[in-house]
Tab-separated table of C-alpha atoms in Angstrom:
chain	number	residue	atom	x	y	z
A	202	UNK	CA	2.017	-19.157	33.228
A	203	UNK	CA	1.073	-21.859	35.753
A	204	UNK	CA	-1.922	-22.865	33.640
A	205	UNK	CA	0.283	-23.460	30.631
A	206	UNK	CA	2.693	-25.307	32.929
A	207	UNK	CA	-0.035	-27.842	33.651
A	208	UNK	CA	-0.040	-28.888	29.999
A	209	UNK	CA	3.747	-28.953	29.939
A	210	UNK	CA	3.727	-31.322	32.915
A	211	UNK	CA	1.056	-33.530	31.382
A	212	UNK	CA	3.038	-33.779	28.165
A	213	UNK	CA	6.122	-34.776	30.146
A	214	UNK	CA	4.173	-37.552	31.829
A	215	UNK	CA	2.302	-38.975	28.879
A	216	UNK	CA	4.574	-38.420	25.881
A	217	UNK	CA	7.803	-39.407	24.209
A	218	UNK	CA	8.409	-42.273	21.889
A	219	UNK	CA	8.880	-42.708	18.187
A	220	UNK	CA	6.388	-44.795	16.239
A	221	UNK	CA	5.853	-46.015	12.807
A	222	UNK	CA	5.589	-42.430	11.667
A	223	UNK	CA	8.149	-41.139	14.141
A	224	UNK	CA	10.939	-43.665	14.329
A	225	UNK	CA	14.536	-42.753	13.761
A	226	UNK	CA	14.814	-39.725	16.057
A	227	UNK	CA	17.476	-39.384	18.713
A	228	UNK	CA	16.648	-39.448	22.403
A	229	UNK	CA	17.497	-36.766	24.925
A	230	UNK	CA	16.773	-38.983	27.906
A	231	UNK	CA	18.302	-42.219	29.066
A	232	UNK	CA	18.863	-44.922	26.509
A	233	UNK	CA	18.586	-48.619	27.151
A	234	UNK	CA	20.914	-51.338	26.069
A	235	UNK	CA	20.997	-52.253	22.417
A	236	UNK	CA	18.331	-54.791	21.493
A	237	UNK	CA	19.570	-58.325	21.840
A	238	UNK	CA	19.466	-60.373	18.632
A	239	UNK	CA	17.035	-63.242	18.690
A	240	UNK	CA	18.747	-66.509	19.561
A	241	UNK	CA	18.599	-69.166	16.881
A	242	UNK	CA	16.662	-72.111	18.327
A	243	UNK	CA	18.146	-75.560	18.043
A	244	UNK	CA	15.929	-78.516	17.372
A	245	UNK	CA	16.565	-82.201	17.567
A	246	UNK	CA	15.033	-84.457	14.901
A	247	UNK	CA	12.251	-85.373	17.307
A	248	UNK	CA	11.459	-81.773	18.267
A	249	UNK	CA	9.023	-79.534	16.479
A	250	UNK	CA	10.846	-76.533	14.984
A	251	UNK	CA	10.498	-73.349	17.040
A	252	UNK	CA	9.374	-70.188	15.237
A	253	UNK	CA	11.962	-67.453	14.950
A	254	UNK	CA	11.598	-63.733	14.438
A	255	UNK	CA	14.244	-62.035	12.318
A	256	UNK	CA	15.287	-58.700	13.835
A	257	UNK	CA	15.086	-57.112	10.389
A	258	UNK	CA	11.516	-58.271	9.774
A	259	UNK	CA	8.812	-56.043	11.286
A	260	UNK	CA	5.805	-57.710	12.892
A	261	UNK	CA	2.483	-55.965	13.398
A	262	UNK	CA	-0.253	-56.239	16.014
A	263	UNK	CA	-3.831	-57.099	15.105
A	264	UNK	CA	-4.859	-53.440	15.501
A	265	UNK	CA	-2.191	-52.347	13.040
A	266	UNK	CA	-1.068	-49.582	15.412
A	267	UNK	CA	1.932	-51.431	16.830
A	268	UNK	CA	4.816	-53.130	15.090
A	269	UNK	CA	7.787	-55.040	16.443
A	270	UNK	CA	11.448	-55.089	15.503
A	271	UNK	CA	12.717	-58.572	16.286
A	272	UNK	CA	9.717	-59.113	18.576
A	273	UNK	CA	7.072	-61.793	17.882
A	274	UNK	CA	3.461	-60.668	17.355
A	275	UNK	CA	2.163	-61.978	20.734
A	276	UNK	CA	4.720	-59.846	22.600
A	277	UNK	CA	3.927	-56.820	20.419
A	278	UNK	CA	0.239	-57.265	21.287
A	279	UNK	CA	1.045	-57.521	25.005
A	280	UNK	CA	3.173	-54.361	24.888
A	281	UNK	CA	0.395	-52.518	23.083
A	282	UNK	CA	-2.162	-53.575	25.701
A	283	UNK	CA	0.099	-52.571	28.609
A	284	UNK	CA	0.633	-49.150	27.026
A	285	UNK	CA	-3.124	-48.682	26.555
A	286	UNK	CA	-3.731	-49.754	30.174
A	287	UNK	CA	-1.059	-47.334	31.393
A	288	UNK	CA	-2.597	-44.369	29.568
A	289	UNK	CA	-6.005	-45.143	31.079
A	290	UNK	CA	-4.459	-45.486	34.554
A	291	UNK	CA	-2.614	-42.168	34.199
A	292	UNK	CA	-5.857	-40.459	33.162
A	293	UNK	CA	-7.624	-41.852	36.243
A	294	UNK	CA	-4.738	-40.875	38.514
A	295	UNK	CA	-4.637	-37.279	37.270
A	296	UNK	CA	-8.425	-37.013	37.349
A	297	UNK	CA	-8.196	-37.587	41.109
A	298	UNK	CA	-4.562	-36.758	41.977
A	299	UNK	CA	-4.978	-37.392	45.702
A	300	UNK	CA	-5.687	-41.073	44.956
A	301	UNK	CA	-2.827	-41.543	42.493
A	302	UNK	CA	-0.930	-43.803	44.891
A	303	UNK	CA	-3.648	-46.419	44.408
A	304	UNK	CA	-2.594	-47.032	40.802
A	305	UNK	CA	-1.896	-50.702	40.118
A	306	UNK	CA	1.705	-51.536	41.063
A	307	UNK	CA	1.578	-54.510	38.701
A	308	UNK	CA	1.159	-52.024	35.847
A	309	UNK	CA	3.627	-49.267	36.715
A	310	UNK	CA	6.654	-49.449	39.005
A	311	UNK	CA	10.112	-48.008	39.573
A	312	UNK	CA	11.044	-44.628	38.117
A	313	UNK	CA	7.842	-44.465	36.050
A	314	UNK	CA	5.693	-44.803	39.170
A	315	UNK	CA	7.746	-42.195	41.025
A	316	UNK	CA	7.292	-39.770	38.116
A	317	UNK	CA	3.530	-40.328	38.099
A	318	UNK	CA	3.186	-39.764	41.848
A	319	UNK	CA	5.285	-36.588	41.641
A	320	UNK	CA	3.115	-35.406	38.766
A	321	UNK	CA	-0.068	-36.142	40.690
A	322	UNK	CA	1.251	-34.234	43.709
A	323	UNK	CA	1.891	-31.198	41.499
A	324	UNK	CA	-1.643	-31.424	40.114
A	325	UNK	CA	-3.129	-31.825	43.598
A	326	UNK	CA	-1.218	-28.777	44.887
A	327	UNK	CA	-2.605	-26.639	42.057
A	328	UNK	CA	-6.074	-28.250	42.024
A	329	UNK	CA	-5.673	-29.327	38.408
A	330	UNK	CA	-7.670	-32.212	36.947
A	331	UNK	CA	-7.356	-34.202	33.738
A	332	UNK	CA	-10.212	-35.474	31.610
A	333	UNK	CA	-9.750	-37.744	28.604
A	334	UNK	CA	-7.193	-40.376	27.649
A	335	UNK	CA	-4.381	-40.042	25.096
A	336	UNK	CA	-4.850	-42.274	22.045
A	337	UNK	CA	-2.071	-44.432	20.663
A	338	UNK	CA	-1.525	-43.515	17.024
A	339	UNK	CA	1.356	-45.912	16.442
A	340	UNK	CA	4.204	-47.593	18.274
A	341	UNK	CA	7.368	-49.596	17.725
A	342	UNK	CA	8.404	-52.352	20.133
A	343	UNK	CA	12.017	-53.480	20.443
A	344	UNK	CA	13.775	-55.884	22.797
A	345	UNK	CA	16.263	-54.563	25.353
A	346	UNK	CA	16.995	-58.093	26.551
A	347	UNK	CA	15.145	-61.291	27.344
A	348	UNK	CA	12.862	-59.600	29.883
A	349	UNK	CA	12.839	-55.931	28.851
A	350	UNK	CA	11.169	-54.047	25.997
A	351	UNK	CA	11.344	-50.528	24.653
A	352	UNK	CA	8.074	-49.060	23.393
A	353	UNK	CA	8.239	-45.877	21.318
A	354	UNK	CA	4.709	-44.501	21.123
A	355	UNK	CA	3.118	-41.613	19.247
A	356	UNK	CA	0.231	-40.318	21.368
A	357	UNK	CA	-2.661	-38.121	20.302
A	358	UNK	CA	-3.837	-35.940	23.204
A	359	UNK	CA	-6.476	-33.949	21.334
A	360	UNK	CA	-9.224	-35.454	23.554
A	361	UNK	CA	-7.375	-34.606	26.778
A	362	UNK	CA	-8.236	-31.470	28.768
A	363	UNK	CA	-6.774	-30.009	31.952
A	364	UNK	CA	-9.064	-27.937	34.158
A	365	UNK	CA	-8.395	-25.672	37.126
A	366	UNK	CA	-10.197	-25.305	40.459
A	367	UNK	CA	-12.946	-23.172	38.890
A	368	UNK	CA	-13.604	-25.770	36.216
A	369	UNK	CA	-12.193	-23.678	33.386
A	370	UNK	CA	-10.015	-25.399	30.814
A	371	UNK	CA	-6.332	-24.547	31.003
A	372	UNK	CA	-4.755	-23.388	27.732
A	373	UNK	CA	-2.412	-25.734	25.918
A	374	UNK	CA	-0.044	-22.952	24.925
A	375	UNK	CA	2.451	-24.286	22.390
A	376	UNK	CA	1.971	-27.919	23.464
A	377	UNK	CA	1.360	-30.193	20.482
A	378	UNK	CA	-1.617	-32.558	20.495
A	379	UNK	CA	0.631	-35.332	19.174
A	380	UNK	CA	3.708	-36.251	21.151
A	381	UNK	CA	6.125	-39.141	21.542
A	382	UNK	CA	7.068	-41.164	24.627
A	383	UNK	CA	9.537	-43.971	25.154
A	384	UNK	CA	8.514	-46.550	27.743
A	385	UNK	CA	10.650	-49.308	29.196
A	386	UNK	CA	8.696	-52.473	30.015
A	387	UNK	CA	9.999	-55.114	32.405
A	388	UNK	CA	8.698	-58.673	32.593
A	389	UNK	CA	7.126	-59.228	36.027
A	390	UNK	CA	5.799	-62.747	36.456
A	391	UNK	CA	3.271	-63.440	33.716
A	392	UNK	CA	2.927	-59.864	32.486
A	393	UNK	CA	4.841	-56.719	31.575
A	394	UNK	CA	4.956	-53.563	33.675
A	395	UNK	CA	6.138	-50.050	32.821
A	396	UNK	CA	9.250	-49.163	34.824
A	397	UNK	CA	10.653	-46.084	33.109
A	398	UNK	CA	10.045	-43.465	30.445
A	399	UNK	CA	12.298	-41.158	28.439
A	400	UNK	CA	11.859	-38.560	25.733
A	401	UNK	CA	13.211	-38.047	22.199
A	402	UNK	CA	14.908	-34.791	21.205
A	403	UNK	CA	11.974	-34.039	18.940
A	404	UNK	CA	8.706	-34.922	20.749
A	405	UNK	CA	6.389	-34.159	17.827
A	406	UNK	CA	5.014	-37.014	15.734
């Protein structure tokens, strides 16, 4: 039972957001404010016109895995990179749970950081270790305001394993290898950091 619990806990930490293939599902967790419509820029005759992004027009990242709703491509690319960095950091933290508090505070803060440290403590208590990093299959990025984003990501965890003290792999049980996670990103200086995560009613994607 406790071995299967390890996978349940890992899924709770690293999953929950709708993506290109998973968008449109309701959320069981907290929901952020409705995305703010893009402001229409004003330009004087001497000013160069500013580019606008229509909220109804999707924009895609260079990798093709991430798309934005009312978010310009550079921001979509930044959100994708932050999500990738977070997944790598989580893998490192759960590979050595006792050192999880050393995770970069510029990358993860607030409720998301508290959840990670609690997760690492649970893994340390049970001598569980994680190997492998979830892979982003797809994601959708939306604005929650001028300095906040919502990232709904579909994550493939087929390369992730959880091992016990003896080195044996813990069974996944009914845990799916593809799950969804919803991250809230907050602008902090010149970059974005993950500050919260929630889960959709249906985590499969």
